Amino acid sequence: MVELQGIPVSPGVAIGPALVLDADGYQIPRSVVPADQADQEYARLQSAVDAVSARLETSRLETAAVAGEHTGDIFAAQLQMLHDPRLHAELRRRINTEYLTAAYSVNRVLHNYAAALRQLSNPFLADRAEDVLDIEKQLLRELGAVKRGPMSDLSEPVIVLSHVLTPSETANLDRRYVRGFATETGGAGGHTAIVAKGLELPAVVGIGPFLDSVGAGDQVIVDGDRGRVIINPDATTLKHYEQRIKQRNSLSARLAELRDLPAETADGVRIRLNANIEFPHETSAAIERGADGIGLYRTEFLYLSSEQEPSEEDHYQAYSQVVREMCGRPVVIRTLDLGADKMGHRPLVEQEHNPFLGLRSIRLSLRNLDLFRPQLRAVLRAAVHGDVRVMFPLITTIAELRQARMLLNLVAEDLKDEGIPYRGDIPVGMMVEVPAAVVMLENFVREVDFLSIGTNDLAQYTLAVDRSNEYVADLYQSSDPAVLRLIARCVEVADNAHTSLAVCGEMSSMPARALLLLGMGVRNLSVPPSSLPRVKKAIRSVSINQCQEIAARVMKLEAARDVDMYLLDRLGDLVPELVVT
Ligand code: PEP
Ligand code: MG
């Protein structure tokens, strides 16, 4: 059993066989060949061994000629491993008696071999583990093992273990079979994490290098509540987690009963509790869990999940579906937030040194009007079907807001001239996710109908911490006092201007932090559909007075760690069911 610790990004527990997508991009599912083809499969392996052997011998001779016999011996050692009779006996056994494919057998046997070497106290032999894995890669190449693709050919449940998963790769995971995932890289605020929550897939990211110690088909537990990943659990651990799944299911069943009750505090203050979605199909989950509306529709995922660049009609169809399904409840459509970790079809920007500080989001839309206009047209057309509001992301300067608004007006005029049905007078809002916008908020509120704080980016830009970087993940905290002071300022400015203010970053989906936000005066939260029941439970369990006391105390604290410890403590007192132990 191997226990690993990473960053929990999407709650829940998943158990299943590993599908390993290593840093070199190989995807090796556990598959078998028909019994009568086992000999043929073994012959394929032998040809691969011969080819790799020939290549290693060439490398040995060439390296020895250039760098001396001693250096050439590195390859001699690899050749020796490649021809190790015990290794071949084990490979033969797997192929001829278990009928496993050559690629799968190579992956398993060589990983076990490398793991055994690593455990030796002899550091020289432990270093040889790298050579074993190098041989494995070479054999896999010869065997034509597939490089990672869209993972469209899955036929059984898997836990995806990968070096990295981009937001679009995550969005395209086959939900019928993928039970959860874990990655070596990534941070809590990355969009991969957000998609995982949207798909309700338990996930852990930022574990650091671990793929060398796991083979395809190994049993894996992903504990998305605590950020733990367990490879080949022992019987006691497995039983513990099976029990946890049962407890989670029974809590979910109890929370589901809150669905038709309002998100109202114990002393009767009504909180708007909306859902964040990335895809139209999530609307049903939002309704199912009693969302008051859609507070954030991340429309860029239409780009990230389709093979071709979406047309105006594609946008219109997607938005109309959401708006119609919401039956008159508000739908906040956020315009494209592409760039940085969310790249579309065409290369919209050259390689940037600092993509999160570069041409992303509204900046990118305003520079690519052929991308932006069709989207704005589709928003105004879909507005005919319900309560649509449009929101611009990453607004940093007044000029950007004005440009975006002007474009919206121009697009409305075009639609009018063309005689296409549309609604031009929809509410226009902006996301507050850059400190500059908070500083200048008095000026912005005069020009928008509503505000929504994106705490994911606000934390990133306030704390100068890349939200998807595992190395600085400990610094990335929306509960940092600096971030909290900016939020407090937003509440004050919005209240003074009588402008509606929501919080739609992940912060609002964490019950303890949600209570803090209520105490700070926020009355509108938007969270992933999967978090709706828990947040509603938290809201209904407290009075505004209690939340205000929490906020008053928190505002005296100096570090995110202290804030979180205190909040967890209070959550334990007020809503113990929601504390993950
Ligand atoms: C945010 O930044 O908090 C936000 C809601 O937007 P996104 O996570 O899509 O950047
Ligand atoms: Mg954002």
XYZ file of C-alpha atoms and ligand atoms in Angstrom:
592
model
C 0.000 0.000 0.000
C 1.310 3.463 -0.906
C -0.294 6.583 0.603
C 0.152 9.917 -1.159
C -0.863 13.415 -0.154
C -1.958 16.091 -2.593
C -4.397 18.986 -2.802
C -8.089 18.065 -2.493
C -9.992 19.842 -5.272
C -13.210 17.961 -5.804
C -14.924 16.170 -2.919
C -15.945 12.553 -2.713
C -14.291 9.166 -2.654
C -13.649 6.981 -5.689
C -12.247 3.465 -5.799
C -11.188 1.636 -8.942
C -8.396 0.344 -11.152
C -5.748 2.822 -12.304
C -5.540 4.115 -15.840
C -2.074 5.616 -15.938
C -1.283 8.503 -18.267
C 2.361 9.082 -17.548
C 4.444 12.164 -18.250
C 5.485 10.608 -21.555
C 1.871 10.371 -22.484
C 1.319 6.608 -22.615
C -2.102 5.275 -21.885
C -2.065 1.610 -20.901
C -5.426 0.080 -20.077
C -5.652 -3.382 -18.569
C -6.643 -5.530 -21.517
C -6.467 -9.168 -22.496
C -6.012 -11.074 -25.762
C -8.016 -14.168 -26.767
C -6.347 -17.298 -25.307
C -5.455 -18.642 -28.740
C -3.531 -15.441 -29.538
C -1.317 -15.481 -26.442
C 1.633 -17.104 -28.262
C 1.408 -14.495 -30.984
C 1.340 -11.750 -28.331
C 4.454 -13.178 -26.707
C 6.156 -13.273 -30.111
C 5.315 -9.580 -30.508
C 6.996 -8.909 -27.215
C 10.098 -10.821 -28.305
C 10.343 -8.747 -31.497
C 10.052 -5.593 -29.389
C 12.800 -6.865 -27.074
C 15.020 -7.602 -30.104
C 14.462 -4.114 -31.528
C 15.174 -2.383 -28.212
C 18.190 -4.617 -27.683
C 19.631 -3.679 -31.094
C 19.117 0.003 -30.350
C 20.770 -0.238 -26.938
C 23.758 -2.054 -28.461
C 24.148 0.728 -31.051
C 23.931 3.364 -28.289
C 26.508 1.450 -26.253
C 29.007 1.335 -29.125
C 28.455 4.947 -30.184
C 28.659 6.294 -26.647
C 31.750 4.234 -25.851
C 33.443 5.606 -28.993
C 32.693 9.215 -28.071
C 32.781 9.178 -24.258
C 34.733 6.053 -23.369
C 33.887 2.463 -22.407
C 32.815 3.461 -18.916
C 29.997 5.719 -20.162
C 28.979 3.167 -22.752
C 28.511 0.683 -19.919
C 25.305 2.499 -18.921
C 23.703 0.871 -21.927
C 25.410 -2.433 -21.233
C 23.663 -2.434 -17.842
C 20.319 -1.694 -19.497
C 20.917 -4.556 -21.952
C 21.567 -6.877 -19.062
C 18.277 -5.878 -17.429
C 16.401 -6.252 -20.687
C 17.598 -9.861 -20.948
C 17.127 -10.758 -17.285
C 15.653 -14.304 -17.363
C 13.423 -13.668 -14.305
C 11.915 -10.678 -16.037
C 11.150 -12.733 -19.114
C 9.686 -15.564 -17.092
C 7.295 -13.137 -15.419
C 6.329 -11.481 -18.703
C 5.740 -14.876 -20.275
C 3.578 -15.952 -17.338
C 1.362 -12.886 -17.594
C 0.894 -13.197 -21.337
C 0.552 -16.978 -21.586
C -1.432 -17.766 -18.470
C -3.326 -14.544 -17.740
C -3.678 -13.616 -21.444
C -2.723 -9.999 -20.725
C -1.498 -7.837 -23.569
C 2.258 -7.430 -24.002
C 2.039 -3.668 -23.351
C 0.098 -4.096 -20.136
C 2.415 -6.886 -18.949
C 5.501 -4.780 -19.694
C 4.013 -1.846 -17.800
C 3.152 -3.918 -14.740
C 6.220 -6.115 -14.545
C 8.760 -3.354 -15.136
C 7.062 -1.019 -12.693
C 7.151 -3.734 -10.031
C 10.804 -4.331 -10.841
C 11.586 -0.607 -10.533
C 9.664 -0.357 -7.254
C 11.595 -3.333 -5.816
C 14.897 -1.698 -6.792
C 13.882 1.570 -5.166
C 13.233 -0.162 -1.875
C 16.767 -1.540 -1.690
C 19.060 0.165 0.744
C 21.806 0.177 -1.898
C 21.580 3.651 -3.519
C 23.387 2.449 -6.639
C 20.731 -0.184 -7.302
C 17.933 2.212 -6.362
C 19.132 4.557 -9.110
C 18.809 1.714 -11.597
C 15.031 2.003 -11.248
C 15.210 4.876 -13.733
C 16.918 2.582 -16.247
C 14.186 -0.015 -15.844
C 11.517 2.590 -16.560
C 13.486 3.802 -19.548
C 13.469 0.255 -20.933
C 9.739 0.060 -20.268
C 9.120 3.203 -22.372
C 11.221 1.859 -25.196
C 9.360 -1.453 -25.204
C 6.004 0.323 -25.109
C 7.021 2.398 -28.112
C 7.982 -0.745 -30.009
C 4.708 -2.392 -29.042
C 2.807 0.553 -30.439
C 1.208 1.420 -27.080
C -1.067 4.363 -27.670
C -0.104 7.846 -26.727
C -2.763 9.549 -24.691
C -5.769 10.476 -26.744
C -9.251 11.592 -25.827
C -9.707 8.378 -23.815
C -12.766 7.612 -25.850
C -12.258 3.852 -25.955
C -12.798 3.049 -22.300
C -15.004 0.100 -21.523
C -14.670 -0.328 -17.771
C -14.532 1.985 -14.719
C -11.145 3.599 -14.108
C -9.384 6.099 -11.909
C -7.265 8.333 -14.142
C -3.763 8.960 -12.799
C -1.890 11.512 -14.850
C 1.084 13.821 -14.806
C -1.129 16.684 -15.900
C -4.733 17.087 -17.061
C -5.697 20.283 -18.831
C -9.165 21.775 -18.253
C -10.266 20.659 -21.707
C -8.910 17.120 -21.216
C -10.796 17.011 -17.935
C -13.954 18.296 -19.603
C -13.680 15.516 -22.154
C -13.229 12.652 -19.692
C -15.768 9.928 -20.327
C -18.067 10.220 -17.322
C -19.520 6.773 -17.911
C -16.228 5.161 -16.901
C -13.966 7.690 -15.199
C -14.687 7.560 -11.448
C -12.093 10.101 -10.301
C -8.603 11.336 -11.016
C -5.316 12.346 -9.463
C -2.492 14.351 -11.009
C 1.135 15.040 -10.193
C 0.765 18.741 -11.045
C -1.892 21.436 -10.507
C -3.250 23.695 -7.779
C -6.543 24.163 -5.968
C -7.710 27.107 -8.045
C -6.898 25.773 -11.509
C -9.702 25.323 -13.983
C -9.025 21.582 -14.042
C -10.152 21.563 -10.413
C -13.245 23.574 -11.289
C -14.226 21.220 -14.105
C -13.749 18.255 -11.773
C -16.275 19.769 -9.384
C -18.637 20.461 -12.270
C -18.402 16.833 -13.334
C -18.655 15.717 -9.700
C -15.512 13.629 -10.012
C -13.506 13.136 -6.807
C -10.077 14.602 -7.561
C -6.688 15.281 -6.010
C -4.014 17.359 -7.752
C -0.451 18.560 -7.114
C 0.749 15.265 -5.603
C 4.248 15.549 -7.077
C 5.987 12.671 -8.885
C 4.286 9.346 -8.116
C 3.393 7.718 -11.414
C 6.521 5.601 -11.445
C 5.275 3.747 -8.408
C 1.922 2.749 -9.877
C 1.035 0.334 -12.622
C -2.021 0.195 -14.826
C -4.796 -1.732 -13.123
C -3.505 -1.208 -9.570
C -6.374 -0.589 -7.188
C -6.589 3.096 -6.273
C -8.588 5.161 -3.790
C -8.983 8.876 -4.494
C -10.071 10.736 -1.391
C -11.131 14.119 -2.754
C -12.195 15.304 0.706
C -8.752 15.094 2.269
C -6.468 15.093 -0.731
C -5.264 11.539 -0.245
C -4.513 8.921 -2.881
C -3.921 5.337 -1.863
C -2.421 2.778 -4.213
C -3.143 -0.900 -3.542
C -4.906 -0.308 -0.202
C -4.790 -3.018 2.440
C -8.033 -4.681 3.511
C -8.584 -2.402 6.533
C -8.107 0.781 4.519
C -10.381 -0.449 1.764
C -13.093 -1.291 4.283
C -12.720 2.124 5.906
C -13.238 3.873 2.572
C -16.161 1.683 1.577
C -17.731 2.740 4.842
C -16.966 6.392 4.076
C -18.739 6.101 0.720
C -21.820 4.751 2.518
C -21.744 7.619 5.047
C -21.368 10.174 2.253
C -24.300 8.683 0.391
C -26.508 8.814 3.444
C -25.523 12.454 4.144
C -26.299 13.322 0.504
C -29.702 11.664 0.814
C -30.459 13.715 3.952
C -29.288 16.962 2.358
C -31.336 16.252 -0.768
C -34.427 16.780 1.389
C -33.537 20.485 1.625
C -34.000 20.890 -2.108
C -37.322 22.715 -2.027
C -36.639 24.696 1.132
C -35.326 28.244 0.736
C -31.684 29.156 1.362
C -32.645 31.129 4.434
C -30.801 31.628 7.707
C -32.363 30.426 10.964
C -33.448 34.036 11.651
C -35.145 34.387 8.265
C -32.635 36.222 6.070
C -33.030 34.989 2.511
C -29.772 34.279 0.701
C -29.735 33.885 -3.078
C -28.050 30.564 -3.750
C -27.184 30.154 -7.408
C -25.252 27.547 -9.368
C -22.033 27.808 -11.369
C -22.068 25.772 -14.558
C -19.629 25.068 -17.363
C -21.932 23.062 -19.657
C -25.652 23.245 -20.496
C -26.158 19.695 -19.261
C -25.286 20.817 -15.720
C -28.494 22.864 -15.634
C -30.474 19.778 -14.666
C -28.144 19.152 -11.689
C -28.598 22.809 -10.672
C -32.395 22.495 -10.793
C -32.330 19.085 -9.146
C -30.492 20.625 -6.177
C -32.762 23.614 -5.915
C -30.614 26.455 -7.323
C -32.280 29.872 -7.368
C -30.650 30.586 -10.708
C -27.391 30.284 -12.627
C -24.964 32.761 -11.087
C -22.034 31.963 -13.371
C -22.169 30.228 -16.732
C -18.551 29.736 -17.857
C -19.219 29.858 -21.584
C -15.624 29.258 -22.684
C -16.145 25.551 -22.050
C -18.173 25.426 -25.239
C -14.815 26.029 -26.938
C -12.893 23.621 -24.812
C -15.253 20.715 -25.315
C -16.014 20.929 -29.035
C -13.843 19.830 -31.929
C -14.524 22.899 -34.063
C -14.744 26.520 -33.151
C -18.367 27.141 -32.112
C -20.499 29.322 -34.368
C -23.012 31.975 -33.256
C -25.682 29.329 -33.694
C -23.814 26.894 -31.413
C -23.604 29.590 -28.735
C -27.265 30.450 -29.199
C -28.397 26.812 -28.934
C -26.342 26.223 -25.773
C -27.530 29.395 -24.021
C -31.156 28.914 -25.064
C -31.137 25.411 -23.633
C -29.938 26.685 -20.255
C -32.295 29.688 -20.228
C -35.339 27.633 -21.214
C -34.591 24.932 -18.646
C -34.256 27.546 -15.916
C -37.881 28.622 -16.636
C -37.584 32.320 -15.868
C -34.974 32.034 -13.124
C -31.982 34.314 -13.732
C -29.058 33.099 -15.810
C -25.802 35.061 -15.651
C -23.890 34.369 -18.850
C -20.237 35.221 -18.451
C -18.536 36.080 -21.713
C -15.507 34.121 -22.888
C -12.740 33.724 -20.333
C -10.254 32.058 -22.676
C -6.485 32.227 -22.443
C -3.978 31.236 -19.714
C -4.924 27.645 -18.824
C -8.002 27.616 -21.108
C -6.884 27.603 -24.722
C -9.308 27.373 -27.604
C -8.968 26.010 -31.125
C -6.833 28.496 -32.927
C -3.680 29.842 -31.364
C -5.085 33.131 -30.116
C -1.816 34.211 -28.583
C 1.836 33.403 -29.114
C 3.550 31.610 -26.259
C 3.439 34.050 -23.323
C 5.925 34.170 -20.455
C 3.193 34.920 -17.916
C -0.094 33.750 -19.414
C -2.168 34.613 -16.330
C -0.893 38.178 -16.641
C -1.237 38.175 -20.392
C -3.827 38.245 -23.096
C -6.605 36.364 -21.357
C -10.301 36.751 -20.718
C -11.920 40.102 -21.647
C -8.590 41.355 -23.016
C -8.492 38.496 -25.459
C -12.151 38.927 -26.436
C -11.703 42.646 -27.104
C -8.747 41.894 -29.385
C -10.584 39.149 -31.278
C -13.915 40.652 -32.213
C -14.662 37.871 -34.687
C -14.742 35.645 -31.604
C -16.536 38.048 -29.280
C -19.274 39.416 -31.548
C -20.946 36.065 -32.331
C -21.027 35.317 -28.620
C -22.632 38.664 -27.725
C -25.186 38.251 -30.519
C -26.057 34.795 -29.193
C -26.467 36.139 -25.640
C -28.919 38.844 -26.747
C -30.835 36.376 -28.902
C -31.100 33.822 -26.075
C -32.327 36.601 -23.759
C -35.687 36.430 -25.540
C -36.313 33.114 -23.759
C -35.926 34.200 -20.124
C -34.065 36.260 -17.528
C -30.594 36.610 -19.051
C -27.842 38.802 -17.644
C -24.432 39.264 -19.194
C -21.196 39.526 -17.216
C -17.700 40.492 -18.350
C -14.728 38.722 -16.736
C -11.379 40.087 -15.535
C -12.315 43.744 -15.942
C -9.280 45.772 -14.882
C -9.885 49.223 -16.359
C -12.923 51.378 -16.992
C -11.951 51.521 -20.663
C -12.362 47.746 -20.979
C -15.809 47.869 -19.433
C -16.888 50.702 -21.695
C -15.537 48.989 -24.800
C -17.344 45.765 -23.930
C -20.610 47.624 -23.274
C -20.259 49.567 -26.505
C -19.764 46.386 -28.448
C -22.872 44.928 -26.842
C -24.861 47.978 -28.023
C -23.453 47.734 -31.539
C -24.335 44.088 -31.731
C -27.887 44.886 -30.552
C -28.222 47.460 -33.344
C -27.023 44.921 -35.906
C -29.607 42.409 -34.719
C -32.302 45.083 -34.946
C -31.265 46.013 -38.499
C -31.257 42.371 -39.485
C -34.730 41.836 -38.005
C -33.505 39.022 -35.736
C -35.402 38.630 -32.420
C -33.291 39.755 -29.445
C -33.473 41.631 -26.135
C -31.168 44.602 -25.830
C -31.959 45.851 -22.325
C -30.497 43.004 -20.294
C -28.608 43.725 -17.032
C -24.860 44.090 -17.550
C -22.418 43.137 -14.818
C -18.721 42.633 -14.264
C -16.602 40.217 -12.325
C -14.448 41.697 -9.622
C -11.345 39.545 -9.722
C -8.449 41.965 -10.062
C -7.335 44.131 -7.105
C -7.336 47.190 -9.397
C -11.073 46.763 -9.897
C -11.616 46.643 -6.124
C -9.569 49.796 -5.641
C -11.562 51.606 -8.328
C -14.910 50.024 -7.497
C -16.720 53.320 -6.804
C -16.152 54.198 -10.443
C -17.184 50.796 -11.770
C -20.455 50.586 -9.821
C -21.763 53.642 -11.672
C -21.520 51.751 -14.949
C -22.799 48.257 -14.137
C -26.044 46.706 -12.966
C -24.397 44.044 -10.795
C -21.067 42.775 -9.492
C -19.788 39.285 -8.870
C -16.558 38.630 -7.004
C -14.373 35.955 -8.571
C -12.388 34.944 -5.519
C -10.360 32.392 -7.495
C -8.653 35.068 -9.519
C -8.903 37.738 -6.840
C -6.808 35.514 -4.537
C -4.377 34.752 -7.353
C -3.793 38.407 -8.219
C -3.838 39.733 -4.659
C -1.388 37.197 -3.324
C 0.739 36.916 -6.507
C 0.195 33.150 -6.485
C -0.475 31.151 -9.640
C -3.764 29.412 -8.869
C -2.768 26.223 -10.698
C 0.782 25.838 -9.425
C 1.316 23.079 -6.876
C 4.582 24.589 -5.601
C 2.839 27.619 -4.125
C -0.498 25.970 -3.369
C -0.133 26.586 0.367
C -0.100 30.340 -0.277
C -3.192 30.238 -2.467
C -5.973 30.894 0.048
C -9.131 32.919 -0.466
C -9.266 33.100 3.338
C -6.103 35.198 3.419
C -6.774 38.387 5.420
C -5.623 40.500 2.460
C -8.259 38.921 0.215
C -10.881 39.261 2.944
C -10.198 42.977 3.251
C -10.735 43.424 -0.474
C -14.009 41.516 -0.274
C -15.119 43.671 2.677
C -14.419 46.749 0.592
C -16.488 45.399 -2.295
C -19.446 44.783 0.038
C -19.232 48.321 1.396
C -19.016 49.989 -2.017
C -21.805 47.842 -3.464
C -24.071 48.519 -0.456
C -23.490 52.267 -0.689
C -24.339 52.217 -4.389
C -27.304 49.821 -3.911
C -25.714 47.523 -6.479
C -26.251 43.796 -6.215
C -23.113 41.852 -5.292
C -22.491 38.112 -5.481
C -19.524 35.880 -4.758
C -19.091 33.195 -7.400
C -15.526 31.977 -6.732
C -14.912 28.586 -5.125
C -14.714 30.251 -1.722
C -18.502 30.418 -1.555
C -18.795 26.662 -2.024
C -16.849 25.903 1.157
C -19.463 25.912 3.950
C -17.175 27.476 6.588
C -16.039 30.267 4.280
C -19.622 30.761 3.063
C -20.685 31.538 6.651
C -17.878 34.063 6.869
C -19.105 35.716 3.655
C -22.625 35.989 5.095
C -21.173 37.604 8.182
C -19.347 40.081 5.962
C -22.660 41.109 4.387
C -22.739 38.999 1.215
C -26.295 37.859 0.400
C -25.768 36.159 -2.939
C -23.580 33.089 -3.433
C -22.962 31.034 -6.523
C -21.503 27.544 -6.161
C -21.039 24.368 -8.232
C -24.266 22.294 -8.313
C -22.599 19.556 -6.262
C -22.009 22.040 -3.414
C -25.555 23.453 -3.301
C -26.944 21.060 -0.661
C -24.041 21.513 1.765
C -23.998 25.294 1.451
C -27.762 25.450 1.860
C -27.515 23.264 4.951
C -24.892 25.625 6.405
C -27.023 28.697 5.656
C -30.129 27.180 7.227
C -28.234 26.177 10.373
C -27.050 29.628 11.454
C -28.342 33.092 12.265
C -26.915 36.221 10.668
C -25.853 37.300 14.150
C -23.691 34.224 14.512
C -22.161 34.862 11.084
C -21.436 38.475 12.000
C -19.679 37.358 15.157
C -17.592 34.980 13.075
C -16.678 37.770 10.632
C -15.808 40.213 13.425
C -13.421 37.703 14.957
C -11.900 36.683 11.623
C -11.159 40.263 10.670
C -8.824 40.446 13.645
C -6.732 37.487 12.502
C -3.501 37.866 10.576
C -3.037 34.616 8.650
C -5.142 32.392 6.389
C -4.214 29.391 8.508
C -5.620 31.013 11.647
C -8.757 32.028 9.754
C -9.344 28.498 8.499
C -8.685 26.877 11.858
C -11.142 29.202 13.537
C -13.751 28.754 10.790
C -13.480 24.988 10.972
C -13.929 25.160 14.684
C -17.081 27.244 14.361
C -18.455 25.005 11.610
C -17.925 22.086 13.961
C -20.047 23.846 16.610
C -22.762 25.105 14.289
C -23.089 22.438 11.566
C -21.113 19.378 12.710
C -22.539 17.158 9.929
C -20.570 19.159 7.375
C -17.168 18.742 8.962
C -15.022 16.257 7.074
C -13.135 14.218 9.654
C -13.041 33.355 -10.264
O -11.978 33.768 -10.742
O -13.277 33.316 -9.045
C -14.104 32.858 -11.150
C -15.288 32.551 -10.672
O -13.800 32.682 -12.457
P -12.895 31.468 -12.993
O -12.694 30.498 -11.871
O -13.605 30.868 -14.143
O -11.625 32.157 -13.388
Mg -11.844 34.194 -12.847
